[in-house]
Amino acid sequence: GALGGVPLAEETTARVRGVQHPSRRVSHRADVARSADEHAVVIDGFSSNNGSFTTKTSRRELLDAYGRATVTLTSSNSYSAHEHTATLAAYLEEVSLDNTQNNRKQRRANESSYLFGPQPALDALLATYALPRCGGAWCAADASTVSFGVGGTGSGVGFHRHGPGFAETLHGRKRWLFHVGAGPPPGFDPDLPTHDWLTQHGSDAAEVLLDCVLGPGELLYFPSDWWHATLNLDAHTVFVSTFVGGSDDDEEDLLGGFLARRGAWEDVSA
């Protein structure tokens, strides 16, 4: 299918699929593992033992348990600037207004507030999140940073880059766009919202994009320093990114160790 004029990654019923342009596919789990620094990978049918965490992060549960908590918000541009605080209840109300009034499309990314990142006021909640067990000391709990996020339809972060890690969506769906090649994508503007970038540049850039939609039951691995943007597709989209540290050799071995814990290495070709 297509969304915003850009082809989506090919869907399969297999447990693992590469996030790639349709003309480029990873056909075997061993190939994925050997190319961890070259491919973003979605692990389908993922069981994260986060059923309780998912329940706790419904909109109603968040409001009841943490509505008065003070959370840190940043702009949704490439640099996550303009840090400020608000109560979680106030932020969720802002998300609801944006969902119903379509206010977000009238703002630049540097003018929009976004909840994503470490949240000390939510430490008790985040302590109940089960980290992806990828194997190796470099992605153990003491080597990982958990960032928690909530957004509404059309929210997200414009093209940016950072270190490697895993992403999981607990509620709703989240679209990921990866730029292939050196440097930022065509039409890069740090303050251009993702949905506006897709409208203005998505069709022209389709050949250099890797594209997927991540929903519950899937886990995304993102390599280090890849330019990427995100776009939330539902009114209450809840997501967690686990940033991990280590050397390039550690990263190259990461998926092999992780997937070995998930059963047989089977062919994932369509």
mmCIF file of C-alpha atoms in Angstrom:
data_model
loop_
_atom_site.group_PDB
_atom_site.id
_atom_site.type_symbol
_atom_site.label_atom_id
_atom_site.label_comp_id
_atom_site.label_asym_id
_atom_site.label_seq_id
_atom_site.Cartn_x
_atom_site.Cartn_y
_atom_site.Cartn_z
ATOM 1 C CA GLY A 1 0.000 0.000 0.000
ATOM 2 C CA ALA A 2 0.962 3.670 0.043
ATOM 3 C CA LEU A 3 0.589 6.468 2.539
ATOM 4 C CA GLY A 4 1.341 10.110 1.853
ATOM 5 C CA GLY A 5 2.491 9.288 -1.658
ATOM 6 C CA VAL A 6 5.418 7.147 -0.483
ATOM 7 C CA PRO A 7 5.417 3.341 -0.911
ATOM 8 C CA LEU A 8 5.316 1.445 2.353
ATOM 9 C CA ALA A 9 7.695 -1.378 3.156
ATOM 10 C CA GLU A 10 6.472 -4.686 1.781
ATOM 11 C CA GLU A 11 4.351 -6.510 4.338
ATOM 12 C CA THR A 12 4.919 -10.199 4.982
ATOM 13 C CA THR A 13 3.528 -12.721 7.422
ATOM 14 C CA ALA A 14 7.046 -13.677 8.476
ATOM 15 C CA ARG A 15 8.484 -12.969 11.889
ATOM 16 C CA VAL A 16 11.227 -10.669 10.601
ATOM 17 C CA ARG A 17 11.218 -8.269 7.685
ATOM 18 C CA GLY A 18 13.669 -5.675 6.472
ATOM 19 C CA VAL A 19 12.492 -2.070 6.379
ATOM 20 C CA GLN A 20 13.463 -1.396 2.801
ATOM 21 C CA HIS A 21 12.498 0.040 -0.497
ATOM 22 C CA PRO A 22 10.478 -2.689 -2.313
ATOM 23 C CA SER A 23 13.368 -3.266 -4.734
ATOM 24 C CA ARG A 24 15.715 -4.257 -1.883
ATOM 25 C CA ARG A 25 14.920 -7.079 0.509
ATOM 26 C CA VAL A 26 16.640 -9.023 3.244
ATOM 27 C CA SER A 27 15.737 -12.642 2.557
ATOM 28 C CA HIS A 28 17.136 -14.490 5.554
ATOM 29 C CA ARG A 29 17.600 -13.790 9.238
ATOM 30 C CA ALA A 30 21.310 -14.544 9.014
ATOM 31 C CA ASP A 31 21.606 -11.908 6.293
ATOM 32 C CA VAL A 32 19.834 -9.428 8.569
ATOM 33 C CA ALA A 33 22.182 -10.178 11.444
ATOM 34 C CA ARG A 34 25.285 -9.762 9.303
ATOM 35 C CA SER A 35 23.997 -6.425 8.053
ATOM 36 C CA ALA A 36 22.727 -4.856 11.256
ATOM 37 C CA ASP A 37 24.602 -1.653 10.505
ATOM 38 C CA GLU A 38 23.048 -1.488 7.018
ATOM 39 C CA HIS A 39 19.376 -2.292 7.565
ATOM 40 C CA ALA A 40 16.595 -1.211 9.818
ATOM 41 C CA VAL A 41 14.664 -4.347 10.776
ATOM 42 C CA VAL A 42 11.123 -4.944 11.992
ATOM 43 C CA ILE A 43 10.544 -8.046 14.112
ATOM 44 C CA ASP A 44 6.953 -9.222 13.636
ATOM 45 C CA GLY A 45 4.970 -11.288 16.117
ATOM 46 C CA PHE A 46 7.075 -9.829 18.911
ATOM 47 C CA SER A 47 6.035 -10.745 22.474
ATOM 48 C CA SER A 48 7.566 -8.209 24.838
ATOM 49 C CA ASN A 49 5.844 -9.151 28.115
ATOM 50 C CA ASN A 50 4.569 -5.593 28.275
ATOM 51 C CA GLY A 51 0.874 -6.377 28.571
ATOM 52 C CA SER A 52 0.650 -4.711 31.983
ATOM 53 C CA PHE A 53 2.602 -1.682 30.771
ATOM 54 C CA THR A 54 0.265 -1.387 27.788
ATOM 55 C CA THR A 55 -2.744 -1.358 30.124
ATOM 56 C CA LYS A 56 -1.130 1.299 32.318
ATOM 57 C CA THR A 57 -0.517 3.573 29.334
ATOM 58 C CA SER A 58 -4.053 3.817 28.038
ATOM 59 C CA ARG A 59 -5.238 7.411 28.093
ATOM 60 C CA ARG A 60 -7.594 6.835 31.023
ATOM 61 C CA GLU A 61 -5.007 4.991 33.102
ATOM 62 C CA LEU A 62 -2.363 7.655 32.467
ATOM 63 C CA LEU A 63 -4.749 10.410 33.515
ATOM 64 C CA ASP A 64 -5.872 8.581 36.653
ATOM 65 C CA ALA A 65 -2.424 7.566 37.864
ATOM 66 C CA TYR A 66 -0.133 10.308 36.523
ATOM 67 C CA GLY A 67 -2.310 13.207 35.409
ATOM 68 C CA ARG A 68 -0.741 15.554 37.965
ATOM 69 C CA ALA A 69 2.825 14.479 37.182
ATOM 70 C CA THR A 70 5.090 17.133 35.674
ATOM 71 C CA VAL A 71 6.501 15.981 32.344
ATOM 72 C CA THR A 72 9.135 17.507 30.082
ATOM 73 C CA LEU A 73 8.065 18.587 26.618
ATOM 74 C CA THR A 74 10.225 19.654 23.688
ATOM 75 C CA SER A 75 9.557 20.947 20.216
ATOM 76 C CA SER A 76 8.970 18.323 17.546
ATOM 77 C CA ASN A 77 11.633 19.657 15.194
ATOM 78 C CA SER A 78 14.954 17.988 14.370
ATOM 79 C CA TYR A 79 16.698 19.325 17.453
ATOM 80 C CA SER A 80 14.013 18.765 20.137
ATOM 81 C CA ALA A 81 14.615 22.285 21.384
ATOM 82 C CA HIS A 82 12.541 24.684 23.517
ATOM 83 C CA GLU A 83 12.253 22.408 26.535
ATOM 84 C CA HIS A 84 9.463 23.229 28.984
ATOM 85 C CA THR A 85 7.222 21.445 31.467
ATOM 86 C CA ALA A 86 3.512 20.793 31.918
ATOM 87 C CA THR A 87 1.309 18.366 33.755
ATOM 88 C CA LEU A 88 0.636 15.153 31.868
ATOM 89 C CA ALA A 89 -3.102 15.938 32.030
ATOM 90 C CA ALA A 90 -2.548 19.312 30.355
ATOM 91 C CA TYR A 91 -0.441 17.736 27.630
ATOM 92 C CA LEU A 92 -2.987 14.979 26.911
ATOM 93 C CA GLU A 93 -5.707 17.616 26.706
ATOM 94 C CA GLU A 94 -3.590 19.521 24.165
ATOM 95 C CA VAL A 95 -3.205 16.310 22.163
ATOM 96 C CA SER A 96 -6.984 15.820 22.214
ATOM 97 C CA LEU A 97 -7.584 19.373 20.986
ATOM 98 C CA ASP A 98 -5.081 18.916 18.183
ATOM 99 C CA ASN A 99 -6.802 15.683 17.190
ATOM 100 C CA THR A 100 -10.244 17.270 17.030
ATOM 101 C CA GLN A 101 -9.374 20.730 15.687
ATOM 102 C CA ASN A 102 -6.516 19.780 13.362
ATOM 103 C CA ASN A 103 -4.430 22.570 14.920
ATOM 104 C CA ARG A 104 -1.138 20.766 14.299
ATOM 105 C CA LYS A 105 -1.176 21.334 10.555
ATOM 106 C CA GLN A 106 -1.168 25.081 11.152
ATOM 107 C CA ARG A 107 2.134 25.018 13.083
ATOM 108 C CA ARG A 108 5.786 24.561 12.293
ATOM 109 C CA ALA A 109 7.560 21.728 14.107
ATOM 110 C CA ASN A 110 9.454 24.161 16.341
ATOM 111 C CA GLU A 111 6.087 25.528 17.484
ATOM 112 C CA SER A 112 4.620 22.167 18.547
ATOM 113 C CA SER A 113 5.123 20.554 21.959
ATOM 114 C CA TYR A 114 5.910 16.860 22.122
ATOM 115 C CA LEU A 115 6.292 14.360 24.930
ATOM 116 C CA PHE A 116 9.228 12.093 24.223
ATOM 117 C CA GLY A 117 12.320 11.299 26.243
ATOM 118 C CA PRO A 118 13.313 10.236 29.767
ATOM 119 C CA GLN A 119 10.614 11.345 32.202
ATOM 120 C CA PRO A 120 11.710 11.340 35.872
ATOM 121 C CA ALA A 121 8.146 11.956 37.058
ATOM 122 C CA LEU A 122 7.131 8.709 35.345
ATOM 123 C CA ASP A 123 10.029 6.607 36.663
ATOM 124 C CA ALA A 124 7.687 4.315 38.593
ATOM 125 C CA LEU A 125 5.762 3.604 35.396
ATOM 126 C CA LEU A 126 8.837 3.180 33.193
ATOM 127 C CA ALA A 127 10.384 0.788 35.711
ATOM 128 C CA THR A 128 7.645 -1.676 34.735
ATOM 129 C CA TYR A 129 8.612 -1.597 31.033
ATOM 130 C CA ALA A 130 10.272 -4.835 29.900
ATOM 131 C CA LEU A 131 13.385 -3.994 27.890
ATOM 132 C CA PRO A 132 14.073 -5.846 24.621
ATOM 133 C CA ARG A 133 16.416 -8.721 25.517
ATOM 134 C CA CYS A 134 18.888 -8.447 22.685
ATOM 135 C CA GLY A 135 21.814 -10.202 24.361
ATOM 136 C CA GLY A 136 25.192 -8.761 25.349
ATOM 137 C CA ALA A 137 26.211 -6.330 28.054
ATOM 138 C CA TRP A 138 25.910 -3.283 25.811
ATOM 139 C CA CYS A 139 22.105 -3.469 25.739
ATOM 140 C CA ALA A 140 21.625 -4.468 29.366
ATOM 141 C CA ALA A 141 19.455 -2.268 31.584
ATOM 142 C CA ASP A 142 22.421 -0.291 32.929
ATOM 143 C CA ALA A 143 23.597 0.439 29.377
ATOM 144 C CA SER A 144 20.172 1.455 28.032
ATOM 145 C CA THR A 145 18.188 4.687 28.084
ATOM 146 C CA VAL A 146 14.403 4.409 27.883
ATOM 147 C CA SER A 147 12.483 7.256 26.255
ATOM 148 C CA PHE A 148 8.705 7.349 26.622
ATOM 149 C CA GLY A 149 6.401 9.153 24.251
ATOM 150 C CA VAL A 150 2.748 9.991 23.626
ATOM 151 C CA GLY A 151 1.397 11.760 20.574
ATOM 152 C CA GLY A 152 -1.740 12.278 18.545
ATOM 153 C CA THR A 153 -2.607 11.896 14.875
ATOM 154 C CA GLY A 154 -0.175 13.782 12.668
ATOM 155 C CA SER A 155 2.384 14.444 15.393
ATOM 156 C CA GLY A 156 5.952 13.210 15.200
ATOM 157 C CA VAL A 157 9.528 14.395 14.809
ATOM 158 C CA GLY A 158 11.140 15.649 11.610
ATOM 159 C CA PHE A 159 14.290 14.144 10.151
ATOM 160 C CA HIS A 160 17.052 13.683 12.710
ATOM 161 C CA ARG A 161 19.631 11.080 13.728
ATOM 162 C CA HIS A 162 21.094 9.499 16.848
ATOM 163 C CA GLY A 163 22.562 6.251 18.155
ATOM 164 C CA PRO A 164 21.125 2.736 17.730
ATOM 165 C CA GLY A 165 18.282 1.124 19.588
ATOM 166 C CA PHE A 166 14.847 -0.456 19.545
ATOM 167 C CA ALA A 167 11.397 1.081 19.181
ATOM 168 C CA GLU A 168 8.075 -0.373 20.240
ATOM 169 C CA THR A 169 4.551 1.023 19.807
ATOM 170 C CA LEU A 170 2.132 0.081 22.601
ATOM 171 C CA HIS A 171 -0.985 1.957 21.430
ATOM 172 C CA GLY A 172 -1.788 3.127 17.920
ATOM 173 C CA ARG A 173 0.567 3.082 14.943
ATOM 174 C CA LYS A 174 3.743 4.988 14.186
ATOM 175 C CA ARG A 175 5.203 5.540 10.719
ATOM 176 C CA TRP A 176 8.987 5.548 10.301
ATOM 177 C CA LEU A 177 10.811 7.043 7.313
ATOM 178 C CA PHE A 178 14.531 6.310 6.855
ATOM 179 C CA HIS A 179 16.665 8.217 4.365
ATOM 180 C CA VAL A 180 19.158 6.119 2.410
ATOM 181 C CA GLY A 181 22.447 7.784 1.568
ATOM 182 C CA ALA A 182 24.807 10.366 2.983
ATOM 183 C CA GLY A 183 23.500 13.564 4.460
ATOM 184 C CA PRO A 184 19.964 14.677 5.264
ATOM 185 C CA PRO A 185 17.036 13.936 2.895
ATOM 186 C CA PRO A 186 15.962 16.170 0.006
ATOM 187 C CA GLY A 187 14.118 19.254 1.174
ATOM 188 C CA PHE A 188 15.485 18.973 4.698
ATOM 189 C CA ASP A 189 14.223 21.730 6.985
ATOM 190 C CA PRO A 190 14.618 21.160 10.750
ATOM 191 C CA ASP A 191 11.329 22.931 11.432
ATOM 192 C CA LEU A 192 9.258 21.221 8.726
ATOM 193 C CA PRO A 193 6.716 18.773 10.231
ATOM 194 C CA THR A 194 6.895 15.240 8.891
ATOM 195 C CA HIS A 195 3.421 15.359 7.309
ATOM 196 C CA ASP A 196 4.383 18.571 5.460
ATOM 197 C CA TRP A 197 7.672 17.038 4.294
ATOM 198 C CA LEU A 198 5.749 14.060 2.889
ATOM 199 C CA THR A 199 3.364 16.372 1.038
ATOM 200 C CA GLN A 200 6.105 18.570 -0.380
ATOM 201 C CA HIS A 201 8.952 16.118 -0.980
ATOM 202 C CA GLY A 202 7.725 12.552 -0.363
ATOM 203 C CA SER A 203 7.020 11.608 -3.977
ATOM 204 C CA ASP A 204 10.338 12.957 -5.242
ATOM 205 C CA ALA A 205 12.250 11.198 -2.462
ATOM 206 C CA ALA A 206 10.492 7.824 -2.668
ATOM 207 C CA GLU A 207 13.505 6.117 -4.252
ATOM 208 C CA VAL A 208 15.749 7.023 -1.304
ATOM 209 C CA LEU A 209 13.324 6.193 1.504
ATOM 210 C CA LEU A 210 12.854 3.091 3.634
ATOM 211 C CA ASP A 211 9.352 3.184 5.022
ATOM 212 C CA CYS A 212 7.236 1.199 7.473
ATOM 213 C CA VAL A 213 4.377 1.500 9.935
ATOM 214 C CA LEU A 214 5.045 0.053 13.388
ATOM 215 C CA GLY A 215 2.125 -1.223 15.442
ATOM 216 C CA PRO A 216 1.626 -3.268 18.620
ATOM 217 C CA GLY A 217 3.300 -6.671 18.472
ATOM 218 C CA GLU A 218 6.245 -5.426 16.420
ATOM 219 C CA LEU A 219 9.717 -4.234 17.363
ATOM 220 C CA LEU A 220 11.888 -1.946 15.236
ATOM 221 C CA TYR A 221 15.676 -1.958 15.340
ATOM 222 C CA PHE A 222 17.190 1.316 14.085
ATOM 223 C CA PRO A 223 20.912 1.541 13.250
ATOM 224 C CA SER A 224 23.188 4.335 14.421
ATOM 225 C CA ASP A 225 23.217 7.719 12.672
ATOM 226 C CA TRP A 226 20.513 7.000 10.093
ATOM 227 C CA TRP A 227 18.475 10.073 9.183
ATOM 228 C CA HIS A 228 14.840 9.300 9.977
ATOM 229 C CA ALA A 229 11.505 10.950 10.701
ATOM 230 C CA THR A 230 8.394 9.722 12.486
ATOM 231 C CA LEU A 231 4.678 10.311 12.095
ATOM 232 C CA ASN A 232 2.032 9.137 14.571
ATOM 233 C CA LEU A 233 -1.100 7.823 12.876
ATOM 234 C CA ASP A 234 -3.633 7.503 15.698
ATOM 235 C CA ALA A 235 -5.250 9.734 18.313
ATOM 236 C CA HIS A 236 -3.498 8.019 21.236
ATOM 237 C CA THR A 237 -0.146 6.711 20.044
ATOM 238 C CA VAL A 238 2.135 5.498 22.847
ATOM 239 C CA PHE A 239 5.683 4.404 22.114
ATOM 240 C CA VAL A 240 8.983 3.592 23.768
ATOM 241 C CA SER A 241 12.473 3.791 22.305
ATOM 242 C CA THR A 242 15.316 1.992 24.058
ATOM 243 C CA PHE A 243 18.650 3.553 23.143
ATOM 244 C CA VAL A 244 21.602 1.223 23.541
ATOM 245 C CA GLY A 245 25.332 1.879 23.576
ATOM 246 C CA GLY A 246 28.350 0.014 22.295
ATOM 247 C CA SER A 247 30.919 -0.356 19.552
ATOM 248 C CA ASP A 248 30.278 -0.983 15.857
ATOM 249 C CA ASP A 249 31.262 -4.632 16.399
ATOM 250 C CA ASP A 250 28.647 -4.925 19.148
ATOM 251 C CA GLU A 251 26.013 -3.467 16.838
ATOM 252 C CA GLU A 252 26.953 -5.860 14.042
ATOM 253 C CA ASP A 253 26.353 -8.826 16.346
ATOM 254 C CA LEU A 254 23.234 -7.419 17.981
ATOM 255 C CA LEU A 255 20.477 -8.943 15.859
ATOM 256 C CA GLY A 256 22.128 -12.344 15.823
ATOM 257 C CA GLY A 257 22.093 -12.490 19.606
ATOM 258 C CA PHE A 258 18.614 -11.037 19.846
ATOM 259 C CA LEU A 259 16.916 -13.229 17.266
ATOM 260 C CA ALA A 260 18.632 -16.360 18.577
ATOM 261 C CA ARG A 261 16.463 -15.897 21.653
ATOM 262 C CA ARG A 262 13.350 -15.859 19.487
ATOM 263 C CA GLY A 263 13.557 -19.317 17.891
ATOM 264 C CA ALA A 264 14.671 -20.743 14.575
ATOM 265 C CA TRP A 265 16.401 -18.713 11.911
ATOM 266 C CA GLU A 266 13.923 -19.116 9.109
ATOM 267 C CA ASP A 267 13.566 -17.722 5.661
ATOM 268 C CA VAL A 268 11.547 -14.482 5.564
ATOM 269 C CA SER A 269 11.105 -14.106 1.827
ATOM 270 C CA ALA A 270 7.548 -13.523 0.708
#
